[in-house]
Coordinates of C-alpha atoms and ligand atoms in Angstrom, one line a residue:
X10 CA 34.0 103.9 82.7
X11 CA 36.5 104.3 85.0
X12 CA 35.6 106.6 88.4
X13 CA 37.9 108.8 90.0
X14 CA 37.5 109.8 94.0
X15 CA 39.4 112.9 95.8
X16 CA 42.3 111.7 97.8
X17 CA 41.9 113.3 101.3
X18 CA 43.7 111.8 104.4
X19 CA 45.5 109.0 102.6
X20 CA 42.2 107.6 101.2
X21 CA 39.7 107.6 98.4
X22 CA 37.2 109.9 99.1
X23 CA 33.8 110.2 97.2
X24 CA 32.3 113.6 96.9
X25 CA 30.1 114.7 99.6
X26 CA 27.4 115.8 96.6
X27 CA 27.3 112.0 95.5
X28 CA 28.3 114.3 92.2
X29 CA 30.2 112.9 89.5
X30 CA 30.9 114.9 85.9
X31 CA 32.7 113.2 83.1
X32 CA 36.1 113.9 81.4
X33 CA 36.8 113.2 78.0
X34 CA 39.2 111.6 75.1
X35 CA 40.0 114.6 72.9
X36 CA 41.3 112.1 70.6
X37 CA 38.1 110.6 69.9
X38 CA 36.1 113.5 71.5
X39 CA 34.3 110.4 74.1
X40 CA 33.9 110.6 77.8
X41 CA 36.3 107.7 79.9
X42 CA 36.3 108.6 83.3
X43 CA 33.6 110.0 85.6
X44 CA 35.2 112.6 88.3
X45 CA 34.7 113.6 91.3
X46 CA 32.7 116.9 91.9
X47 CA 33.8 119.0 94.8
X48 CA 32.4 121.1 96.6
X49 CA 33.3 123.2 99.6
X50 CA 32.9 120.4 102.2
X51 CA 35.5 118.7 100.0
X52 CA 37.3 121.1 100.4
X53 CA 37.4 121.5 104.1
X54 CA 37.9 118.1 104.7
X55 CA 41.0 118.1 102.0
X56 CA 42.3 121.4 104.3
X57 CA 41.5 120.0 107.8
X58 CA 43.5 116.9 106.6
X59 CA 46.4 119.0 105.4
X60 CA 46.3 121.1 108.7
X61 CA 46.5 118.5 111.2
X62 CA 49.1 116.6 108.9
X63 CA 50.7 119.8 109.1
X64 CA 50.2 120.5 112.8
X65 CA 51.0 117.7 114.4
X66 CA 52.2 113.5 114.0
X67 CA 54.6 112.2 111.5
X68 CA 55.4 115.4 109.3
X69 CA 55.3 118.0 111.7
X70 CA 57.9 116.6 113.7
X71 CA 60.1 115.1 110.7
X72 CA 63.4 117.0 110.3
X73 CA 64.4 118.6 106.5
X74 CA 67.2 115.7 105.8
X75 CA 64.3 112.7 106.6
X76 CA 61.5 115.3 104.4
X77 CA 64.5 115.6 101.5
X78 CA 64.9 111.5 101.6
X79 CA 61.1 111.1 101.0
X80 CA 61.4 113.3 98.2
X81 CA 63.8 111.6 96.5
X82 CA 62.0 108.2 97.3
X83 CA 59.2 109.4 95.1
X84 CA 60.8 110.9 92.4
X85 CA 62.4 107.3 92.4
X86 CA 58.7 106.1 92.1
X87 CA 57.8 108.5 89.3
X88 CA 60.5 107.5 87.5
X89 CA 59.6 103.4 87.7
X90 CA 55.9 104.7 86.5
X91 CA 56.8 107.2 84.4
X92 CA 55.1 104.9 81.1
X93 CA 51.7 104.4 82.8
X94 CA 51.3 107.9 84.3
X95 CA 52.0 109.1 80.5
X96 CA 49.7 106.9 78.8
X97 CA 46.9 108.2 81.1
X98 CA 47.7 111.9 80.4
X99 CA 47.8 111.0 76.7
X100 CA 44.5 109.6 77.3
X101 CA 43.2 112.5 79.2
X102 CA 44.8 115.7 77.7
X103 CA 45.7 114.6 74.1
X104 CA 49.3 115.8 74.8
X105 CA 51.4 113.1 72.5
X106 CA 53.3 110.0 74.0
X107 CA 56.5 110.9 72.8
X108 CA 56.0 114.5 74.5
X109 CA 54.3 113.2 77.9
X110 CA 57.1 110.0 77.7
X111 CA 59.7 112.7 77.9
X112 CA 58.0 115.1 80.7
X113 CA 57.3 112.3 83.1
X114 CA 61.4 111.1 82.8
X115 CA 62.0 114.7 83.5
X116 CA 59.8 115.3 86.3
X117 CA 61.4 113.0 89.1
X118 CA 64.3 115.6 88.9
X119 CA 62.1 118.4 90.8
X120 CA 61.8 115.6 93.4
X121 CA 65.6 115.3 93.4
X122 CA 66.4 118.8 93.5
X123 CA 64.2 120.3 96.2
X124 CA 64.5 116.8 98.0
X125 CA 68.1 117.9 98.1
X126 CA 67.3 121.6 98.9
X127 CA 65.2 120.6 101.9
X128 CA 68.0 120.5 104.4
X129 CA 70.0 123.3 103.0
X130 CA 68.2 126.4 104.0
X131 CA 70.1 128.3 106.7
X132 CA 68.9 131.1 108.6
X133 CA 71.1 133.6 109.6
X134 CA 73.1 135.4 112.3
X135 CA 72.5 138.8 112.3
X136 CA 75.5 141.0 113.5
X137 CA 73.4 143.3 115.2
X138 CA 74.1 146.9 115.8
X139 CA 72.8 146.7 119.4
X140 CA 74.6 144.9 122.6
X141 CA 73.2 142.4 124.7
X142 CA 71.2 140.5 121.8
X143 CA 71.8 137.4 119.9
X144 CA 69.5 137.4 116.8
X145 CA 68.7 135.0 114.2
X146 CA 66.9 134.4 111.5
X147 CA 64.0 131.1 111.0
X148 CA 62.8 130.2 107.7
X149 CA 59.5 128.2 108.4
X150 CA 56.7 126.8 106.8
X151 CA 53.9 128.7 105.7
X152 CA 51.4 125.9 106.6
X153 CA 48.9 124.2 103.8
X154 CA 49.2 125.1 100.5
X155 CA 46.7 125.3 97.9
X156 CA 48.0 123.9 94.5
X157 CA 45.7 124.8 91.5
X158 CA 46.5 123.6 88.2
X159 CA 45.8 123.7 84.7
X160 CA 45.0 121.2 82.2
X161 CA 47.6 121.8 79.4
X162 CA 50.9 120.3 81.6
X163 CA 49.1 118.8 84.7
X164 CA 51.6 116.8 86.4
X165 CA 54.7 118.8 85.1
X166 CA 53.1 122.1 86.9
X167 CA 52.1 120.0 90.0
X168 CA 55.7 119.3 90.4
X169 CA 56.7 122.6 89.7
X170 CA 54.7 123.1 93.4
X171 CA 54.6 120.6 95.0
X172 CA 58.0 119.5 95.5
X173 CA 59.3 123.0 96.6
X174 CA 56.1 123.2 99.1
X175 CA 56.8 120.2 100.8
X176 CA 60.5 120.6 100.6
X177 CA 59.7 123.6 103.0
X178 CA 57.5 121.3 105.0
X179 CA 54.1 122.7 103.6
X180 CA 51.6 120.3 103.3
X181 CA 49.1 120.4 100.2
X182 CA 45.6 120.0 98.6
X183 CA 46.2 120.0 94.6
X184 CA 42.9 120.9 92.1
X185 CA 43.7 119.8 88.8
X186 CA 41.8 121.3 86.2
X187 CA 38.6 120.0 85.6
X188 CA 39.7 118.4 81.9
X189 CA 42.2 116.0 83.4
X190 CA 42.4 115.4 86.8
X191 CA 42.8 111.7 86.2
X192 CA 46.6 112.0 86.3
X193 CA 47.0 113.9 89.3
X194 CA 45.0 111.2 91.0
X195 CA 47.1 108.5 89.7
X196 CA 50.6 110.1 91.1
X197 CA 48.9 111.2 94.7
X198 CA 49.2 107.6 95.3
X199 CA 52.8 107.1 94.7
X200 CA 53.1 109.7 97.8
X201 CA 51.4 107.2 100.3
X202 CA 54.2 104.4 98.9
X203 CA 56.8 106.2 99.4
X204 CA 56.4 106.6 103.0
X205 CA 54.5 110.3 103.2
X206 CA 52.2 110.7 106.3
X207 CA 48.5 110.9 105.2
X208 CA 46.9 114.3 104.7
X209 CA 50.4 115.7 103.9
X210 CA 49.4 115.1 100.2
X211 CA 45.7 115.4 99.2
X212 CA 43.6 115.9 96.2
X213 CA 40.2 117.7 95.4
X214 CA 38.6 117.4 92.4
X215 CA 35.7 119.7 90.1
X216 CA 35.2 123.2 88.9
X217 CA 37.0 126.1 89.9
X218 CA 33.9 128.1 90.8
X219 CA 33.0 125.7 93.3
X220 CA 35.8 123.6 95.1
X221 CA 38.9 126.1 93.7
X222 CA 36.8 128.9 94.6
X223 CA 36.4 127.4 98.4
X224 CA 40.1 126.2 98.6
X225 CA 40.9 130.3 97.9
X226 CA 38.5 131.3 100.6
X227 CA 39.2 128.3 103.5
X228 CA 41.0 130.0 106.4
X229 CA 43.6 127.4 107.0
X230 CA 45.2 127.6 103.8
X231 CA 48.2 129.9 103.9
X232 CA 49.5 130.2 100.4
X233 CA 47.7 129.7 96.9
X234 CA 50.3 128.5 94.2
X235 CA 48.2 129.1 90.5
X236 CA 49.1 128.3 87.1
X237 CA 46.4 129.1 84.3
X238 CA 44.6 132.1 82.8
X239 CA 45.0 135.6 83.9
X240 CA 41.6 136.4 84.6
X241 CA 41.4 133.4 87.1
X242 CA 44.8 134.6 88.0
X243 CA 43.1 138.2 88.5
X244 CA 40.2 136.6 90.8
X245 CA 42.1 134.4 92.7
X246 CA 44.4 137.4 93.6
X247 CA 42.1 139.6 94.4
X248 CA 40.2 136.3 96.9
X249 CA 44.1 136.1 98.5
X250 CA 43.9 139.6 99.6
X251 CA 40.7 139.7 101.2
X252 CA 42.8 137.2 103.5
X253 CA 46.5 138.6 102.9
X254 CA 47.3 135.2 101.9
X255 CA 50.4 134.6 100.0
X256 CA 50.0 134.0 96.2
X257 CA 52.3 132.6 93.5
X258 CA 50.7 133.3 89.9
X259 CA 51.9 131.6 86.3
X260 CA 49.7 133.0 83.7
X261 CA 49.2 133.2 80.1
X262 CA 51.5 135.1 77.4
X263 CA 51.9 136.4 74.4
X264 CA 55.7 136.2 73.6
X265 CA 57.6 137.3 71.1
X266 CA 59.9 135.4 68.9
X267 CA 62.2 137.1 67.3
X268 CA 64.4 136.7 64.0
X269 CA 67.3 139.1 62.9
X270 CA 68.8 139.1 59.4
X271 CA 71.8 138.1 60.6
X272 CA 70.6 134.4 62.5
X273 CA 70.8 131.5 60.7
X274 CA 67.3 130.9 59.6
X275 CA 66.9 126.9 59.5
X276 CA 67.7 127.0 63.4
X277 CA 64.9 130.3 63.4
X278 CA 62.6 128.7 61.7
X279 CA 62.9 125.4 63.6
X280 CA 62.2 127.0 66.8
X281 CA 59.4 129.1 65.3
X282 CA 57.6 125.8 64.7
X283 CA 58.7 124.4 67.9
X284 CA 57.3 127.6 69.8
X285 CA 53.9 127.3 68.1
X286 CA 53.2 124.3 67.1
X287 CA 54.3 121.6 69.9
X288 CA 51.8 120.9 72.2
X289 CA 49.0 121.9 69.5
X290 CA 50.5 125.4 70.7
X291 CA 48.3 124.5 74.9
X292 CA 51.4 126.1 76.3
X293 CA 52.3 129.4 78.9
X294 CA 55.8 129.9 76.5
X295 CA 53.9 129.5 73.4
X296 CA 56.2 131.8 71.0
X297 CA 52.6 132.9 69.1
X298 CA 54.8 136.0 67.2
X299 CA 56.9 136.1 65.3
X300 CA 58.9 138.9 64.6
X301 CA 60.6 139.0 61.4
X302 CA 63.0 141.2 60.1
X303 CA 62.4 143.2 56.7
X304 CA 65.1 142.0 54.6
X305 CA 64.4 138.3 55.5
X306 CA 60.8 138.0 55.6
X307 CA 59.4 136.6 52.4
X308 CA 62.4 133.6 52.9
X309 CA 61.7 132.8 55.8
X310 CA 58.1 132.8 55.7
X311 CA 58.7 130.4 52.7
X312 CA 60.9 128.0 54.6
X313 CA 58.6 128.3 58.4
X314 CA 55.5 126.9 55.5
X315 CA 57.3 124.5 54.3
X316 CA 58.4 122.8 57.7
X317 CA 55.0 123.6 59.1
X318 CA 53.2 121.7 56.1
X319 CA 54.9 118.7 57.1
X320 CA 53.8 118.6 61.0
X321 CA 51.4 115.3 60.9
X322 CA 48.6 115.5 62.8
X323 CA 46.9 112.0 64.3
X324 CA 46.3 109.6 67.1
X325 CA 48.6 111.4 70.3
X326 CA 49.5 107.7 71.2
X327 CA 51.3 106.7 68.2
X328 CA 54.9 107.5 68.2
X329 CA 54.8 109.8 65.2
X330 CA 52.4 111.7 65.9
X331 CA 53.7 115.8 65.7
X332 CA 50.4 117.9 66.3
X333 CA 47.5 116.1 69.0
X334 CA 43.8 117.7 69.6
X335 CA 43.4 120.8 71.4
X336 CA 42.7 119.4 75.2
X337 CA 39.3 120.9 75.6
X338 CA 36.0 121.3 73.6
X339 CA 35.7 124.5 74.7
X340 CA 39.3 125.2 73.6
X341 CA 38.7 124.1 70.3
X342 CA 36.0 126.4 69.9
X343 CA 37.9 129.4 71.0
X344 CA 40.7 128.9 69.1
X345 CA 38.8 128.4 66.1
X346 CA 36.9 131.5 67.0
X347 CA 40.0 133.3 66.7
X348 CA 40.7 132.0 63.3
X349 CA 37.6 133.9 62.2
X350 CA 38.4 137.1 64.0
X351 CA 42.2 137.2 63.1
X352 CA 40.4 136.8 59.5
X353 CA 38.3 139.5 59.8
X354 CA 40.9 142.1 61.5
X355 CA 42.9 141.6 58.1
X356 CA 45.0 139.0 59.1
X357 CA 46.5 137.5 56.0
X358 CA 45.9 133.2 56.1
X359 CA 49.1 131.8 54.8
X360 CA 48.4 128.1 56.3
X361 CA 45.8 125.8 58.1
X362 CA 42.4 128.1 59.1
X363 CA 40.5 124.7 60.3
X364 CA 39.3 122.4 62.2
X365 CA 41.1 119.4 61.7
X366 CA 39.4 116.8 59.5
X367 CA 41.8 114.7 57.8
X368 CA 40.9 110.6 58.5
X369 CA 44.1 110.5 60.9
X370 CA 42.3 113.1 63.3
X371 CA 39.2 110.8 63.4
X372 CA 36.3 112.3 65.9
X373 CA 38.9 114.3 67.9
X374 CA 39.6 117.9 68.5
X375 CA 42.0 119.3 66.0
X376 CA 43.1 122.5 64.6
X377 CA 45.3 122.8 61.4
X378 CA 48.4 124.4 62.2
X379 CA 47.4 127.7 61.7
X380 CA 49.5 130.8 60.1
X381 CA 49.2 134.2 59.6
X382 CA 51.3 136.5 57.6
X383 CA 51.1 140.9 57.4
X384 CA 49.5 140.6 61.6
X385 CA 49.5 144.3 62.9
X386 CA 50.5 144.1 66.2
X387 CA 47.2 146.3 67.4
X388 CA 45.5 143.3 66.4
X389 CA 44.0 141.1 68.9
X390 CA 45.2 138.1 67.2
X391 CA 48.8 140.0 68.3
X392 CA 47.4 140.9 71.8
X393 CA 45.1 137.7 73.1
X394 CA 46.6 134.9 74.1
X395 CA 45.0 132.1 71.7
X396 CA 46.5 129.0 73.7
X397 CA 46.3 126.9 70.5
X398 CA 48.4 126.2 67.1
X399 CA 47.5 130.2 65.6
X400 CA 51.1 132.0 64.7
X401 CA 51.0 135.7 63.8
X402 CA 53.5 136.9 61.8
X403 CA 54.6 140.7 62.4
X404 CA 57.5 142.3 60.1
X405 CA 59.9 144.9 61.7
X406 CA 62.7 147.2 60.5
X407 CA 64.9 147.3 63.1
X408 CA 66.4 146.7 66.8
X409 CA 64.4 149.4 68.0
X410 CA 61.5 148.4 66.1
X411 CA 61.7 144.9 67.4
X412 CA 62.0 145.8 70.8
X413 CA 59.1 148.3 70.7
X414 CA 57.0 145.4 69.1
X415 CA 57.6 142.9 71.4
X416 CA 57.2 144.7 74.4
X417 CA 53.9 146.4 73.4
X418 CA 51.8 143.8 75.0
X419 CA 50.1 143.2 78.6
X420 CA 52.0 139.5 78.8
X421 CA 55.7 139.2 79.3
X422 CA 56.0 135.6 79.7
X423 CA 58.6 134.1 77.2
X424 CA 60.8 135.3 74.1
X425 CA 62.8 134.5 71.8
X426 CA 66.2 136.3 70.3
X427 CA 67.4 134.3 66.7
X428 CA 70.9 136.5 66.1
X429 CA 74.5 135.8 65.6
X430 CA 75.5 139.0 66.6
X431 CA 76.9 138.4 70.8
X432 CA 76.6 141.9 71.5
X433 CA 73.1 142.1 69.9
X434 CA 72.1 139.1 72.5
X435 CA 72.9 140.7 75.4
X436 CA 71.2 144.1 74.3
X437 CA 68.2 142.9 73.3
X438 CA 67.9 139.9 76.4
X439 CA 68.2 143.2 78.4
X440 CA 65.6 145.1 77.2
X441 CA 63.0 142.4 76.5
X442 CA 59.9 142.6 79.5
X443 CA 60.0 138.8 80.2
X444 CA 60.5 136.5 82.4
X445 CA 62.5 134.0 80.3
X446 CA 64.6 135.2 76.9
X447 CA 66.1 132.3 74.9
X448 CA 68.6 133.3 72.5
X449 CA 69.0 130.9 69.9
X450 CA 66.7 128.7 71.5
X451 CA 63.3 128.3 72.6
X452 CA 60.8 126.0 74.8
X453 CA 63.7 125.3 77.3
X454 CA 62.7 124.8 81.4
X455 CA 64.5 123.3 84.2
X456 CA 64.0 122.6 87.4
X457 CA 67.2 124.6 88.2
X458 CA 66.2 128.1 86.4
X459 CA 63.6 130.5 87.6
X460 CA 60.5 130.6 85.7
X461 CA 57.6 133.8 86.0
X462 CA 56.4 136.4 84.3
X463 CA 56.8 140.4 83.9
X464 CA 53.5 142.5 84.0
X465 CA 49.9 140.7 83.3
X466 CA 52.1 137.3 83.5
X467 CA 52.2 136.7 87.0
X468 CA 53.3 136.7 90.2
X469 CA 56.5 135.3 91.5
X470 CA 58.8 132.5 90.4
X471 CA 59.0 128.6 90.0
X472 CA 62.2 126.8 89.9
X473 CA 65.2 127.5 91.0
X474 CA 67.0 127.4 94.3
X475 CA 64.7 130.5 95.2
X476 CA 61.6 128.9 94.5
X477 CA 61.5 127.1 98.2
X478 CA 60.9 130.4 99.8
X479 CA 58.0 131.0 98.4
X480 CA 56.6 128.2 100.8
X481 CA 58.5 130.1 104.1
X482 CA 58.2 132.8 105.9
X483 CA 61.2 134.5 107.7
X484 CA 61.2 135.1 111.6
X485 CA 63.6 137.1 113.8
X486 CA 64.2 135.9 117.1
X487 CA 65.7 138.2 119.7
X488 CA 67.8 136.6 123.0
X489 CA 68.7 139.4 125.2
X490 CA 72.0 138.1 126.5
X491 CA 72.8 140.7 128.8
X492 CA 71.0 143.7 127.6
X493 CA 69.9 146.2 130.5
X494 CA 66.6 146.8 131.1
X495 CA 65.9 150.5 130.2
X496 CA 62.8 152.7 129.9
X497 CA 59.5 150.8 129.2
X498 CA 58.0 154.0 127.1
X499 CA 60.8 153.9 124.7
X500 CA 61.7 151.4 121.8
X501 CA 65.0 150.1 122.3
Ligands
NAI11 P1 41.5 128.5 84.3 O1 42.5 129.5 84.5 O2 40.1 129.0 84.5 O3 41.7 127.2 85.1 C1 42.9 126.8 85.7 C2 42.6 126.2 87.1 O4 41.9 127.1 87.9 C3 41.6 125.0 87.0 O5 42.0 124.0 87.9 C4 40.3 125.6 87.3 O6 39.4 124.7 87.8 C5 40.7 126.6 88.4 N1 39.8 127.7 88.7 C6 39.0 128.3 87.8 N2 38.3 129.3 88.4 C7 38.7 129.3 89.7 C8 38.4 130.1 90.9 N3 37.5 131.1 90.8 N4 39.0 129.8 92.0 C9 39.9 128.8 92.1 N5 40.2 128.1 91.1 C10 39.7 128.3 89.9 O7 41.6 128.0 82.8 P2 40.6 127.2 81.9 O8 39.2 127.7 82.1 O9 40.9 125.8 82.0 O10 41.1 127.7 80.5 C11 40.7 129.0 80.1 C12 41.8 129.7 79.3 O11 43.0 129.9 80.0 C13 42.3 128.9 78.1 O12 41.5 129.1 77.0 C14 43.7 129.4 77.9 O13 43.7 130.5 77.0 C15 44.1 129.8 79.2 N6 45.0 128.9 79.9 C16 46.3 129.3 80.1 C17 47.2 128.5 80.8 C18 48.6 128.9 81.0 O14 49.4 128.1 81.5 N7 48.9 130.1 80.8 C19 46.8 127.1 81.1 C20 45.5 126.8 80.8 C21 44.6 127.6 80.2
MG12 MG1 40.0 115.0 79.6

């Protein structure tokens, strides 16, 4: 079995416990790597790294072009690995090759981007209303930053951080989630290669109770950037404030995909599937309802079955492979668990309801792509975000109707608008409380477009030319050029 140390200072690091905990093959439901277990002297020793990378030597003192150059050099790196760092994902997480294949060729251009954003922030001057001052405006570093990811997109959402963090000139510690930290541990390396000063880039492995939990609470870390589950979200939030630390928060959803009459159903019900189904249905954007209108609801129920019976489940590592395990054990018995209550609420079953037992899914942990027809939207199955392949299907009447639907939920992550009416787009993009509205479209990102949620769906936004200043803080400096010195007692 293959063992996997922190990375702390530019080194393997074992864990100060002697603690190791296994992660699994969801494909074959077997453990193949043992992990490190962190624990808060990890921790420490992953932030004291960071701050003195941060503080002083190589880093501190590089300028923004040299920081932008060594982003680009290992997006370049990425990009030459981009087949082995997949396969080890596949392995890990159960996401399919032909998924991960296309993720890791994607993710270099976050290195390229901020890389190229690095040397572009300005301050300003500010034409100040008072004589005798020049003032100007500093955008610096917030210091180390604690990365936190989950286990459904872990070096895709590392990116997402990591390259707009030390773009800024933060320095990091990443936790991966617990289920597949292997990955993360594999790309760290590619940082040292490239030419990145040690500690700038570190690693800290095990459960979010113990070493996530300490990485919150350490004084030296500035800035906590999380993707995962709201009620970690809620906690870590609430940790951050104790400290007034800065926070960034991706969370769950439970977005709304939604089909007029008047769209042309094939592309609907094509990215109905694609909302629900891809990635065993282990993502944020998961379009998990589906809104459809009166008048077309028994066709295109009909044709959404019929493309969804043909979604072949099987080993994530072969090529044609269209629905992997659910990443986690305890995943897969949550979203079976909401089968049975979406079953019991009244839910009407129109496809899947199982595990997954068909020879192709051998011992691993699958879920039949799973729909429901006739959901009410007080339902939890409407409400709860079930982070696996479940679709609830919810009729409405009208616009209005629509609208009210979709937005009567806690989440406002992602969501869907299937028209060909322009002026309908616009309206109903307008009124929709989330972060991201595809019309005609779904399951798009780029590094170029802000990502976030409205209400219970987070905090902040990822991506996007903004994104850097989420890693800076703004200072105003004052030069009296002339200004006469007038009463002490008085502000000026
Ligand atoms: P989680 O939100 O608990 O874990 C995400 C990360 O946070 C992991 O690295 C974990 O170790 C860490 N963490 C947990 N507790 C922490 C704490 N107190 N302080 C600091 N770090 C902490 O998610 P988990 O347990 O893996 O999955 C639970 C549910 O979350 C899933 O069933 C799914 O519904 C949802 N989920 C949502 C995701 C999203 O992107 N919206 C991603 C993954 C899971
Ligand atoms: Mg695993």
């Amino acid at each position: 079995m293959q063992r996997y140390a922190h990375y702390i200072d530019g080194r393997e690091a074992a864990p100060h416990s002697q603690n190791w905990f296994e992660s699994h093959n969801p494909y074959t439901g077997e453990p193949w790597a043992e992990i490190a277990r962190g624990d808060a002297t990890d921790a420490d020793l992953a932030v004291q790294a960071a701050h003195r990378a941060f503080t002083r030597g190589a880093w501190s003192e590089s300028s923004a072009t040299q920081r932008g150059e060594l982003l680009r050099r290992v997006g370049d790196l990425i990009a030459r690995d981009a087949q082995r760092l997949a396969r080890i994902e596949v392995r890990d997480n159960g996401k399919l090759l032909a998924e991960m294949a296309g993720q890791l060729a994607y993710i270099p251009q976050w290195f390229y981007y901020f890389g190229g954003l690095a040397d572009k922030v300005d301050g300003s001057v500010i034409p100040l209303d008072k004589k005798g001052y020049f003032n100007f405006t500093r955008h610096e570093p917030l210091g180390v930053v604690a990365a936190i990811t989950p286990w459904n997109s872990p070096l895709l959402l590392t990116a997402w951080k990591i390259a707009p963090a030390l773009a800024a000139g933060c320095t990091v510690v990443i936790k991966p989630s617990e289920f597949t930290s292997a990955s993360t541990l594999e790309f760290v390396r590619l940082f040292a290669e490239a030419g990145f000063p040690p500690g700038v880039v570190n690693v800290v492995t095990g459960f979010g109770h113990e070493v996530g939990a300490a990485l919150v609470e350490h004084p030296l870390v500035r800035k906590i950037s999380f993707t995962g589950s709201d009620n970690t979200g809620r906690a870590i939030n609430e940790a951050a404030a104790r400290h007034f630390k800065r926070v960034s928060l991706e969370l769950g959803g439970k977005s709304p995909n939604i089909v007029f009459a008047d769209a042309n159903l094939d592309d609907a019900v094509n990215g109905a599937v694609a909302g629900i189904f891809a990635a065993t249905g282990q993502t944020c954007i998961a379009g998990s309802r589906l809104l459809l209108q009166d008048s077309i609801y028994d066709e295109s129920v009909e044709r959404l079955l019929d493309l969804a019976r043909t979604a072949r489940m099987g080993d994530p590592m072969s090529m044609d492979t269209q629905v992997g395990p659910v990443t986690t054990r305890p995943q897969y018995d949550k979203v079976l668990r909401y089968i049975d209550t979406a079953q019991n609420e009244g839910a009407r079953l129109l496809l899947g309801g199982h595990a997954g037992t068909r020879p192709e899914c051998g011992s691993g942990w699958f879920v039949e792509p799973t729909i429901f027809g006739d959901v009410d939207n007080a339902m939890r199955i409407a409400q709860e975000e079930v982070f696996g392949p479940v679709l609830s299907i919810i009729r409405f009447r009208d616009e209005d109707d629509a609208l009210r639907i979709a937005n009567d939920v806690r989440f406002g992550l992602g969501s869907g608008v299937w028209t060909a009416d322009i002026a309908r787009a616009f309206r109903v993009s307008a009124q929709l409380q989330a972060g991201t509205v595809w019309v005609n479209a779904y399951r798009a990102v780029s590094f170029m477009s802000p990502f976030g949620g409205y209400k219970d769906s987070g905090l902040g936004r990822e991506n996007g030319a903004q994104a850097i200043h989420a890693y800076l803080q703004t200072k105003s400096v004052w030069i009296n050029t002339g200004a006469p010195s007038a009463s002490p007692f008085v502000m000026r």
